[in-house]
């Protein structure tokens, strides 16, 4: 039986079902509160950037502002356009929200990975369990699956509204999300090459403990994947992730000056609130995934090793806050891309860059498996690079030649 | 027991989706029901411990192929309800019934012949069963990169050729007039400096005024 194979579920069936239910509830409540605070954080930081005060009325430092806005949205009139496809119009917000929540199920948010047992298992009411809702064998593929399902919400919202600006917005959104998913997937593949596993839990265990020696001292560098994988997939992941979130500077989906509000132009009240919730929830899950894949998840820096599951939760949130601040920083700083720039950037820069880095990592990995000496590494590397440059040169030459010939042909034909 | 219950719900989701695909009058709704069916199949895959297939089912079929269906439906504007009374090809409907019935009969016969009865219990060759120590992902990876490496690479080449072929076929070559517009000189941005600002004569005149 499939459910009994997980050792954490062996034994008391009802108790484990209750623990799982509790974890789902806690994760859901956590995400809702985190979204509330994330919106408040965004508004406060942006107002600091713009030298103004920001929300300061509802609660201390305006911390309850998002709650007030949420309640207001719930009680507003719910409009459904006459021209809309009612079934899809009502379905679309949920198709956005549900994947946003489900991705978070695979994120390990805490646990002790440096203690005596070191496998992140915690005990709740006498039951051993992990501080993540689920640890499926497909791990990060679950994230890819859910983010590809999230496109449906945006796409259907635009189409079902029955007017042109939402349709343009949703076509833009789906093209953008499909394009940047490729770069995101390639950056992810680089991590998988190093980790050798898809499971997020196994990745976090692998990233615990002492890192590579630095000036003979193993306590300075952490064992995070950022070091063996390199900076390129990390940066590509952040950029492609930002584009996947439709976050500025990639917010062409809802470019106010061009297409009113994009795919959610016709939405109001609670349905709009659901889209808004999904957008900010996605920011949090994208940050959490970045932390898990590159920054060791709940593992702190190697020189700081207190025991206990709570310290993992603490480090996880510190790193997550770093990513969320980065997002706000980018939002406050960069102007929006033009659409052709967006596509050029994704297809002509990010995808070749991450693919090239992936091949480089694979080369190094093979060298390690085969125990190459440094001389072999350098020799093969230089040889392959020379072959690559020669091939690229020939290809460029061929393309230029063909182009010139075509132009001459045209000029002959048309005078 | 848990497997049976999950299978029951999964099968109900699949069948409801499949009926929906056929019964929905709007092409977009049909596509949505198709997603439901695909997700149901993914659930069944998970119950069979084919986790990788379940993920691929969602990523590739639900995430990419149906998205393309929807693109085509929405952009070509065939998203209005069709009149089912009109038959584009004469005799299409009776032929479809015959073909569907024979397909169903074939499937049922195949299931009954290939397994010990309708349940399929005991049909698996014990030598080909998964060992518990290795996940299905590792197993697929090994088979794909050893036994079927050539087939795998040929498929990759086929897909690449398909993509390039589609681009070549759909790209319209520019006409001579358009080529003139594409001349590099005309792509230059107009100079922002006012006319004559770079004229030495002009600069001299300003200098004289200043002195």
XYZ file of C-alpha atoms in Angstrom:
626
model
C 0.000 0.000 0.000
C 1.475 3.290 -1.091
C 0.647 5.268 2.024
C 2.283 2.815 4.352
C 5.640 2.987 2.587
C 6.541 6.338 4.065
C 8.224 5.349 7.353
C 6.830 8.469 8.966
C 3.321 7.098 8.456
C 3.957 3.647 9.891
C 1.998 2.918 13.036
C -0.928 4.886 14.360
C -3.002 5.675 11.266
C -5.499 8.124 12.737
C -2.877 10.100 14.640
C -0.801 10.559 11.502
C -3.831 11.626 9.496
C -4.557 14.236 12.176
C -0.935 15.446 12.132
C -1.071 15.783 8.336
C -4.319 17.703 8.572
C -2.775 19.957 11.196
C 0.248 20.622 8.975
C -1.994 21.549 6.044
C -3.975 23.924 8.236
C -0.863 25.538 9.693
C 0.685 25.961 6.239
C -2.514 27.529 4.894
C -2.894 29.888 7.834
C 0.792 30.750 7.638
C 0.512 31.625 3.946
C -2.529 33.833 4.506
C -0.861 35.758 7.330
C 2.391 35.943 5.373
C 0.572 37.430 2.376
C -1.028 40.025 4.637
C 2.322 41.007 6.097
C 4.015 40.818 2.697
C 1.629 43.399 1.233
C 2.179 45.648 4.233
C 5.948 45.159 3.960
C 5.853 46.036 0.250
C 3.911 49.219 0.856
C 6.069 50.331 3.763
C 9.370 49.693 1.999
C 8.195 51.288 -1.243
C 7.050 54.356 0.654
C 10.499 54.549 2.238
C 12.050 54.377 -1.212
C 9.778 57.205 -2.353
C 10.359 59.284 0.758
C 6.800 59.147 2.100
C 5.142 57.534 5.121
C 2.902 54.845 3.653
C 0.080 53.096 5.533
C 0.086 54.257 9.172
C -3.530 54.288 10.365
C -4.800 50.721 10.780
C -3.003 49.202 13.724
C 0.480 49.971 14.964
C 2.681 51.126 12.018
C -0.318 50.436 9.780
C 0.315 46.710 10.069
C -3.394 45.863 9.769
C -3.834 47.857 6.554
C -3.977 44.726 4.333
C -6.581 43.178 6.645
C -8.723 46.305 6.333
C -8.312 46.295 2.536
C -9.189 42.605 2.422
C -12.377 43.083 4.417
C -13.331 46.016 2.209
C -12.830 43.876 -0.922
C -15.016 41.101 0.474
C -17.946 43.474 0.955
C -17.736 45.199 -2.410
C -20.223 44.459 -5.156
C -19.347 41.404 -7.214
C -19.721 42.246 -10.894
C -19.875 39.690 -13.685
C -19.819 41.202 -17.193
C -22.770 40.322 -19.438
C -20.421 39.368 -22.216
C -18.460 36.936 -20.086
C -18.340 33.170 -20.046
C -19.712 32.701 -16.540
C -18.371 29.223 -15.869
C -14.770 30.061 -16.764
C -15.029 33.538 -15.242
C -15.899 32.088 -11.851
C -13.417 29.227 -12.122
C -10.342 31.280 -13.074
C -9.488 32.876 -9.680
C -9.428 29.465 -8.012
C -7.195 28.062 -10.760
C -4.732 30.824 -9.854
C -4.979 30.399 -6.113
C -4.869 26.627 -5.675
C -1.505 26.004 -7.443
C -0.011 28.957 -5.543
C -0.872 27.237 -2.293
C -0.010 23.698 -3.387
C 3.588 24.576 -4.325
C 4.252 25.525 -0.724
C 3.481 21.948 0.345
C 6.950 20.750 -0.687
C 8.906 23.497 1.107
C 10.748 22.415 4.281
C 10.391 25.433 6.547
C 12.261 24.169 9.590
C 13.697 21.256 11.458
C 17.043 20.402 12.976
C 19.474 19.329 10.269
C 22.637 19.755 12.325
C 21.765 17.941 15.554
C 22.393 14.330 16.547
C 20.084 12.679 14.025
C 20.428 15.510 11.477
C 17.541 14.446 9.247
C 15.142 17.237 10.113
C 12.549 14.972 11.757
C 10.631 16.642 14.553
C 8.243 15.149 17.063
C 4.703 16.520 17.337
C 2.562 14.967 20.105
C 4.821 11.903 20.048
C 4.652 11.492 16.272
C 7.763 11.807 14.126
C 7.184 14.048 11.169
C 8.826 16.602 8.897
C 8.250 20.352 8.970
C 6.861 20.299 5.449
C 3.394 19.290 4.311
C 4.581 16.623 1.867
C 7.843 15.188 0.574
C 6.867 13.565 -2.739
C 9.574 11.677 -4.675
C 9.110 14.055 -7.610
C 9.962 17.017 -5.358
C 10.709 20.087 -7.419
C 8.909 18.648 -10.457
C 5.807 19.311 -8.396
C 6.719 22.995 -8.473
C 7.065 22.923 -12.283
C 3.749 21.103 -12.610
C 1.931 23.593 -10.411
C 3.461 26.658 -12.037
C 2.388 25.369 -15.434
C -1.154 24.885 -14.113
C -1.152 28.436 -12.736
C -1.115 29.750 -16.324
C -4.695 28.523 -16.755
C -6.003 30.955 -14.157
C -4.553 33.965 -15.953
C -5.419 32.676 -19.407
C -9.048 31.836 -18.628
C -9.564 35.056 -16.687
C -8.578 37.089 -19.730
C -10.530 35.050 -22.225
C -13.715 34.663 -20.202
C -14.025 38.386 -19.451
C -15.276 38.893 -22.982
C -13.441 42.133 -23.691
C -10.266 42.896 -25.532
C -7.846 44.295 -22.962
C -8.117 41.298 -20.651
C -7.617 39.010 -23.661
C -4.456 40.882 -24.713
C -3.251 40.750 -21.118
C -3.815 37.028 -20.809
C -2.142 36.244 -24.151
C 0.842 38.318 -23.033
C 0.855 36.546 -19.685
C 0.728 33.035 -21.074
C 3.443 33.745 -23.666
C 5.649 35.300 -21.003
C 5.124 32.545 -18.448
C 5.711 29.763 -20.982
C 8.886 31.477 -22.237
C 10.437 32.102 -18.851
C 9.490 28.676 -17.562
C 12.155 27.315 -19.936
C 14.917 29.425 -18.376
C 13.599 28.652 -14.902
C 13.609 24.931 -15.635
C 17.172 25.035 -16.968
C 18.409 26.885 -13.872
C 16.615 24.247 -11.813
C 18.257 21.474 -13.845
C 21.698 22.828 -12.894
C 20.784 22.403 -9.243
C 19.490 18.876 -9.877
C 22.784 17.989 -11.562
C 24.602 18.814 -8.340
C 21.998 17.469 -5.899
C 21.287 14.171 -7.660
C 17.805 14.112 -6.151
C 14.449 15.751 -6.755
C 13.237 15.599 -3.174
C 13.408 18.949 -1.374
C 13.947 17.205 1.952
C 16.968 15.280 0.649
C 18.344 18.498 -0.843
C 18.152 20.304 2.476
C 19.893 17.405 4.257
C 22.580 17.494 1.579
C 23.104 21.226 2.190
C 23.544 20.898 5.958
C 26.791 20.707 7.880
C 30.181 22.048 6.943
C 30.945 23.436 3.526
C 34.030 23.274 1.336
C 37.315 24.282 2.951
C 38.128 27.970 2.687
C 41.758 28.800 3.572
C 41.860 25.454 5.335
C 38.888 26.336 7.552
C 35.662 24.401 6.980
C 33.566 26.582 9.265
C 33.437 29.692 7.106
C 31.571 28.598 3.981
C 28.182 26.857 4.244
C 27.379 23.698 2.275
C 24.674 25.507 0.286
C 24.177 24.600 -3.356
C 24.934 28.188 -4.334
C 28.672 27.364 -4.153
C 28.869 24.156 -6.226
C 26.154 25.260 -8.665
C 27.546 28.740 -9.189
C 26.135 32.218 -9.381
C 24.705 31.986 -12.931
C 21.764 29.608 -12.294
C 21.048 31.534 -9.086
C 20.745 34.855 -10.900
C 18.860 33.281 -13.824
C 16.453 31.686 -11.348
C 15.809 35.013 -9.632
C 15.225 36.849 -12.938
C 13.104 34.116 -14.524
C 11.227 33.687 -11.249
C 10.456 37.409 -11.167
C 9.153 37.152 -14.730
C 7.135 34.067 -13.817
C 5.522 36.068 -11.004
C 4.595 38.868 -13.445
C 6.359 41.143 -11.009
C 7.913 44.457 -12.111
C 9.934 44.955 -14.311
C 8.117 42.071 -16.041
C 4.559 43.251 -15.299
C 3.485 43.678 -18.916
C 0.561 41.461 -18.053
C -1.122 44.310 -16.203
C 0.580 47.319 -17.763
C -1.880 50.038 -16.717
C -0.826 52.519 -19.398
C -1.408 50.037 -22.209
C -4.101 47.507 -21.331
C -5.926 48.928 -18.266
C -5.493 46.122 -15.716
C -4.617 43.225 -17.967
C -6.292 39.894 -17.352
C -8.111 41.016 -14.186
C -9.580 44.235 -15.603
C -13.168 42.946 -15.311
C -12.731 41.368 -11.898
C -13.918 43.030 -8.739
C -14.621 42.254 -5.103
C -13.656 38.832 -3.757
C -12.648 37.395 -7.129
C -10.126 40.178 -7.593
C -8.957 39.599 -4.025
C -8.277 35.960 -4.893
C -6.044 36.970 -7.820
C -4.251 39.435 -5.580
C -3.802 36.770 -2.925
C -2.438 34.308 -5.481
C 0.050 36.862 -6.791
C 1.540 37.574 -3.373
C 1.366 33.918 -2.344
C 3.398 33.094 -5.436
C 6.029 35.617 -4.383
C 6.403 33.862 -1.057
C 6.549 30.357 -2.525
C 9.030 31.435 -5.208
C 11.245 32.920 -2.485
C 10.882 29.796 -0.366
C 11.861 27.628 -3.321
C 14.882 29.815 -4.060
C 15.964 29.489 -0.440
C 15.495 25.705 -0.548
C 17.325 25.189 -3.835
C 20.274 27.542 -3.473
C 20.541 28.840 0.073
C 20.264 25.686 2.152
C 16.627 26.040 3.254
C 16.495 25.982 7.055
C 20.272 25.500 7.376
C 22.077 28.403 8.937
C 25.676 29.398 8.233
C 28.131 26.723 9.280
C 29.728 28.674 12.131
C 26.452 28.997 13.984
C 25.145 25.653 15.162
C 22.605 25.841 18.002
C 20.329 22.845 18.404
C 16.557 22.751 17.989
C 14.027 22.894 15.185
C 13.167 26.551 15.768
C 16.594 27.753 14.650
C 15.885 26.259 11.210
C 12.614 28.177 11.028
C 14.481 31.340 12.018
C 17.142 31.016 9.272
C 14.497 30.098 6.703
C 12.593 33.296 7.393
C 15.695 35.479 7.397
C 16.572 34.262 3.907
C 12.971 34.497 2.682
C 12.776 38.101 3.885
C 15.962 38.819 1.944
C 14.330 37.649 -1.279
C 11.110 39.563 -0.604
C 13.119 42.726 0.038
C 14.972 42.172 -3.231
C 11.639 41.985 -5.060
C 10.465 45.274 -3.551
C 13.823 46.876 -4.307
C 13.548 45.837 -7.958
C 9.948 47.044 -8.111
C 10.913 50.448 -6.773
C 13.932 50.815 -9.047
C 13.459 49.399 -12.537
C 11.070 50.609 -15.258
C 8.966 48.089 -17.185
C 10.387 46.089 -20.105
C 9.125 46.603 -23.617
C 7.538 43.455 -25.036
C 10.241 42.715 -27.640
C 12.925 43.347 -25.015
C 11.168 40.881 -22.732
C 11.159 38.138 -25.356
C 14.740 38.841 -26.522
C 15.973 38.806 -22.946
C 14.290 35.513 -22.151
C 15.012 33.567 -25.326
C 18.302 35.028 -26.508
C 20.069 35.647 -23.219
C 18.657 33.709 -20.267
C 18.017 30.370 -22.002
C 21.422 30.111 -23.788
C 23.171 31.305 -20.639
C 21.570 28.743 -18.353
C 21.914 25.987 -20.969
C 25.606 26.775 -21.422
C 26.144 26.770 -17.673
C 24.323 23.453 -17.425
C 26.711 21.916 -19.996
C 29.689 23.337 -18.099
C 28.446 21.794 -14.853
C 27.853 18.464 -16.581
C 31.438 18.594 -17.938
C 32.827 19.175 -14.435
C 30.617 16.417 -13.032
C 31.887 13.893 -15.598
C 35.459 14.941 -14.841
C 34.884 14.246 -11.154
C 33.265 10.881 -11.826
C 36.165 9.828 -14.076
C 38.860 11.233 -11.731
C 40.474 13.488 -14.294
C 43.677 15.275 -13.351
C 43.893 19.062 -13.575
C 45.869 18.782 -16.815
C 43.182 16.599 -18.354
C 40.514 19.068 -17.225
C 42.324 22.037 -18.754
C 43.248 20.203 -21.950
C 39.772 18.866 -22.613
C 38.199 22.149 -21.603
C 40.348 24.187 -23.987
C 39.816 21.648 -26.772
C 36.041 21.644 -26.371
C 35.923 25.443 -26.105
C 37.976 25.739 -29.313
C 35.685 23.299 -31.096
C 32.661 25.248 -29.859
C 34.067 28.588 -31.034
C 34.938 27.090 -34.433
C 31.434 25.639 -34.831
C 29.775 28.865 -33.747
C 31.946 30.819 -36.176
C 31.053 28.504 -39.051
C 27.379 28.734 -38.206
C 27.477 32.523 -38.060
C 29.336 32.606 -41.380
C 26.794 30.287 -42.981
C 23.864 32.340 -41.734
C 25.428 35.619 -42.917
C 26.249 34.100 -46.288
C 22.728 32.772 -46.778
C 21.288 36.122 -45.821
C 23.479 38.018 -48.253
C 22.627 35.631 -51.047
C 18.935 35.990 -50.348
C 19.150 39.772 -50.387
C 21.045 39.698 -53.702
C 18.461 37.336 -55.159
C 15.650 39.677 -54.118
C 17.394 42.692 -55.519
C 17.932 40.890 -58.815
C 14.304 39.838 -58.946
C 12.817 43.212 -58.033
C 15.414 45.378 -59.724
C -8.051 -0.151 0.956
C -6.585 3.328 0.531
C -5.530 2.374 -2.985
C -9.050 1.217 -3.824
C -10.665 4.396 -2.505
C -8.172 6.610 -4.367
C -8.670 4.633 -7.554
C -12.425 4.983 -7.204
C -12.258 8.771 -6.900
C -9.612 9.037 -9.617
C -11.702 6.964 -12.004
C -14.780 9.079 -11.229
C -12.802 12.265 -11.998
C -11.497 10.798 -15.264
C -14.899 9.593 -16.465
C -16.670 12.818 -15.515
C -13.992 14.781 -17.384
C -14.185 12.536 -20.422
C -17.969 12.889 -20.627
C -17.564 16.625 -20.171
C -15.120 16.874 -23.088
C -17.683 15.325 -25.405
C -20.789 16.914 -23.942
C -19.626 20.522 -23.536
C -20.897 22.766 -26.305
C -18.081 25.281 -25.962
C -14.614 24.269 -27.164
C -12.889 26.031 -24.246
C -15.053 24.141 -21.745
C -14.117 20.906 -23.503
C -10.450 21.773 -23.058
C -11.059 22.430 -19.350
C -12.709 19.025 -18.938
C -9.744 17.511 -20.762
C -7.469 18.984 -18.066
C -9.691 17.368 -15.441
C -9.280 13.989 -17.147
C -5.496 14.411 -17.361
C -5.280 15.317 -13.674
C -7.364 12.246 -12.820
C -4.956 10.064 -14.784
C -2.094 11.665 -12.840
C -3.813 10.646 -9.596
C -4.044 7.048 -10.827
C -0.347 7.153 -11.746
C 0.519 8.249 -8.212
C -1.490 5.381 -6.759
C 0.540 3.026 -8.955
C 3.715 4.678 -7.586
C 4.621 6.015 -11.022
C 5.395 9.425 -9.526
C 7.502 10.609 -12.420
C 4.815 9.759 -14.968
C 2.287 11.639 -12.854
C 4.489 14.744 -12.813
C 5.178 14.510 -16.549
C 1.474 14.010 -17.162
C 0.764 17.352 -15.503
C 3.792 19.284 -16.801
C 3.590 18.145 -20.415
C -0.038 17.315 -21.106
C -1.966 19.570 -18.769
C 0.697 22.293 -18.664
C 1.823 22.547 -22.271
C -0.353 20.699 -24.759
C -3.760 21.829 -23.522
C -2.341 25.371 -23.195
C -1.570 25.195 -26.918
C -5.088 23.881 -27.609
C -6.490 26.862 -25.722
C -4.206 29.275 -27.579
C -5.458 27.972 -30.905
C -9.107 27.967 -29.820
C -8.951 31.493 -28.404
C -6.865 33.089 -31.141
C -8.729 31.512 -34.049
C -12.027 32.545 -32.515
C -13.666 29.122 -32.737
C -14.720 29.444 -29.102
C -18.420 29.818 -29.930
C -20.887 27.000 -29.508
C -21.217 24.942 -32.691
C -24.454 23.822 -34.276
C -24.322 20.041 -34.027
C -27.098 19.564 -36.584
C -24.736 20.314 -39.454
C -22.545 17.454 -40.654
C -19.430 18.749 -42.445
C -18.723 15.295 -43.928
C -21.629 13.109 -44.941
C -21.969 9.899 -42.947
C -19.592 11.139 -40.268
C -21.840 10.425 -37.311
C -22.686 6.740 -37.939
C -19.047 6.126 -38.852
C -17.920 7.708 -35.565
C -20.281 5.428 -33.604
C -18.921 2.320 -35.356
C -15.295 3.362 -34.860
C -15.836 4.254 -31.212
C -17.574 0.947 -30.482
C -14.826 -1.074 -32.149
C -12.137 0.860 -30.260
C -13.885 0.168 -26.969
C -14.260 -3.519 -27.836
C -10.563 -3.730 -28.724
C -9.547 -2.089 -25.457
C -11.734 -4.414 -23.366
C -10.494 -7.508 -25.233
C -6.902 -6.398 -24.795
C -7.347 -5.905 -21.049
C -9.059 -9.277 -20.632
C -6.475 -11.168 -22.690
C -3.381 -9.472 -21.332
C -4.214 -9.954 -17.653
C -5.755 -12.582 -15.437
C -9.296 -11.319 -15.677
C -10.586 -7.788 -15.425
C -8.784 -6.809 -12.225
C -5.271 -7.177 -13.622
C -4.058 -8.765 -10.396
C -1.092 -11.046 -10.870
C -0.428 -9.896 -14.403
C 2.921 -8.261 -13.676
C 6.033 -10.264 -14.449
C 7.818 -10.595 -11.092
C 11.197 -10.048 -12.742
C 10.160 -6.661 -14.069
C 8.707 -5.339 -10.823
C 10.330 -2.313 -9.233
C 12.770 -3.018 -6.425
C 11.958 -0.965 -3.398
C 15.482 0.463 -3.142
C 15.334 2.477 -6.334
C 12.815 5.157 -7.279
C 10.971 5.149 -10.561
C 12.781 8.346 -11.559
C 16.218 6.716 -11.261
C 14.977 3.664 -13.093
C 13.591 5.683 -16.004
C 16.761 7.756 -16.121
C 19.003 4.705 -16.306
C 16.969 2.975 -18.994
C 16.691 6.182 -21.007
C 20.432 6.891 -20.994
C 21.664 3.329 -21.484
C 19.291 1.011 -23.303
C 17.400 3.642 -25.248
C 20.115 6.317 -25.554
C 20.052 6.342 -29.366
C 16.273 6.440 -29.567
C 16.243 9.216 -26.976
C 18.720 11.329 -28.943
C 16.925 10.659 -32.223
C 13.707 11.889 -30.628
C 15.494 15.037 -29.463
C 16.816 15.603 -32.991
C 13.337 15.028 -34.426
C 11.812 17.604 -32.099
C 14.523 20.155 -32.905
C 14.043 19.606 -36.631
C 10.297 19.968 -36.144
C 10.717 23.331 -34.386
C 13.160 24.671 -36.962
C 10.964 23.385 -39.783
C 7.930 25.170 -38.346
C 9.893 28.432 -38.135
C 11.227 28.082 -41.691
C 7.807 27.245 -43.131
C 5.903 30.035 -41.396
C 8.475 32.791 -41.789
C 7.692 35.006 -44.742
C 10.753 36.417 -46.450
C 10.780 40.218 -46.712
C 10.037 41.745 -50.085
C 12.443 44.149 -51.769
C 10.513 47.189 -50.496
C 10.675 45.960 -46.939
C 14.366 45.264 -47.386
C 14.891 48.909 -48.240
C 13.206 49.852 -44.987
C 15.509 47.504 -43.142
C 18.635 49.253 -44.436
C 20.883 49.960 -41.464
C 21.032 53.698 -42.247
C 17.291 54.152 -41.762
C 17.402 52.378 -38.410
C 19.513 55.164 -36.892
C 17.720 57.337 -34.428
C 17.304 60.950 -35.514
C 19.945 63.151 -33.994
C 18.742 64.849 -30.848
C 20.964 67.852 -31.361
C 19.315 70.867 -33.002
C 20.153 71.345 -36.640
C 23.412 73.086 -37.248
C 24.591 72.615 -33.656
C 27.614 70.712 -34.926
C 28.285 73.267 -37.580
C 31.638 74.885 -36.885
C 30.511 78.091 -38.483
C 27.576 78.305 -36.120
C 29.735 77.697 -33.066
C 32.055 80.461 -34.142
C 29.148 82.839 -34.437
C 28.008 82.063 -30.910
C 31.507 82.596 -29.609
C 31.663 85.971 -31.269
C 28.377 86.960 -29.691
C 29.631 85.892 -26.284
C 32.772 87.918 -26.557
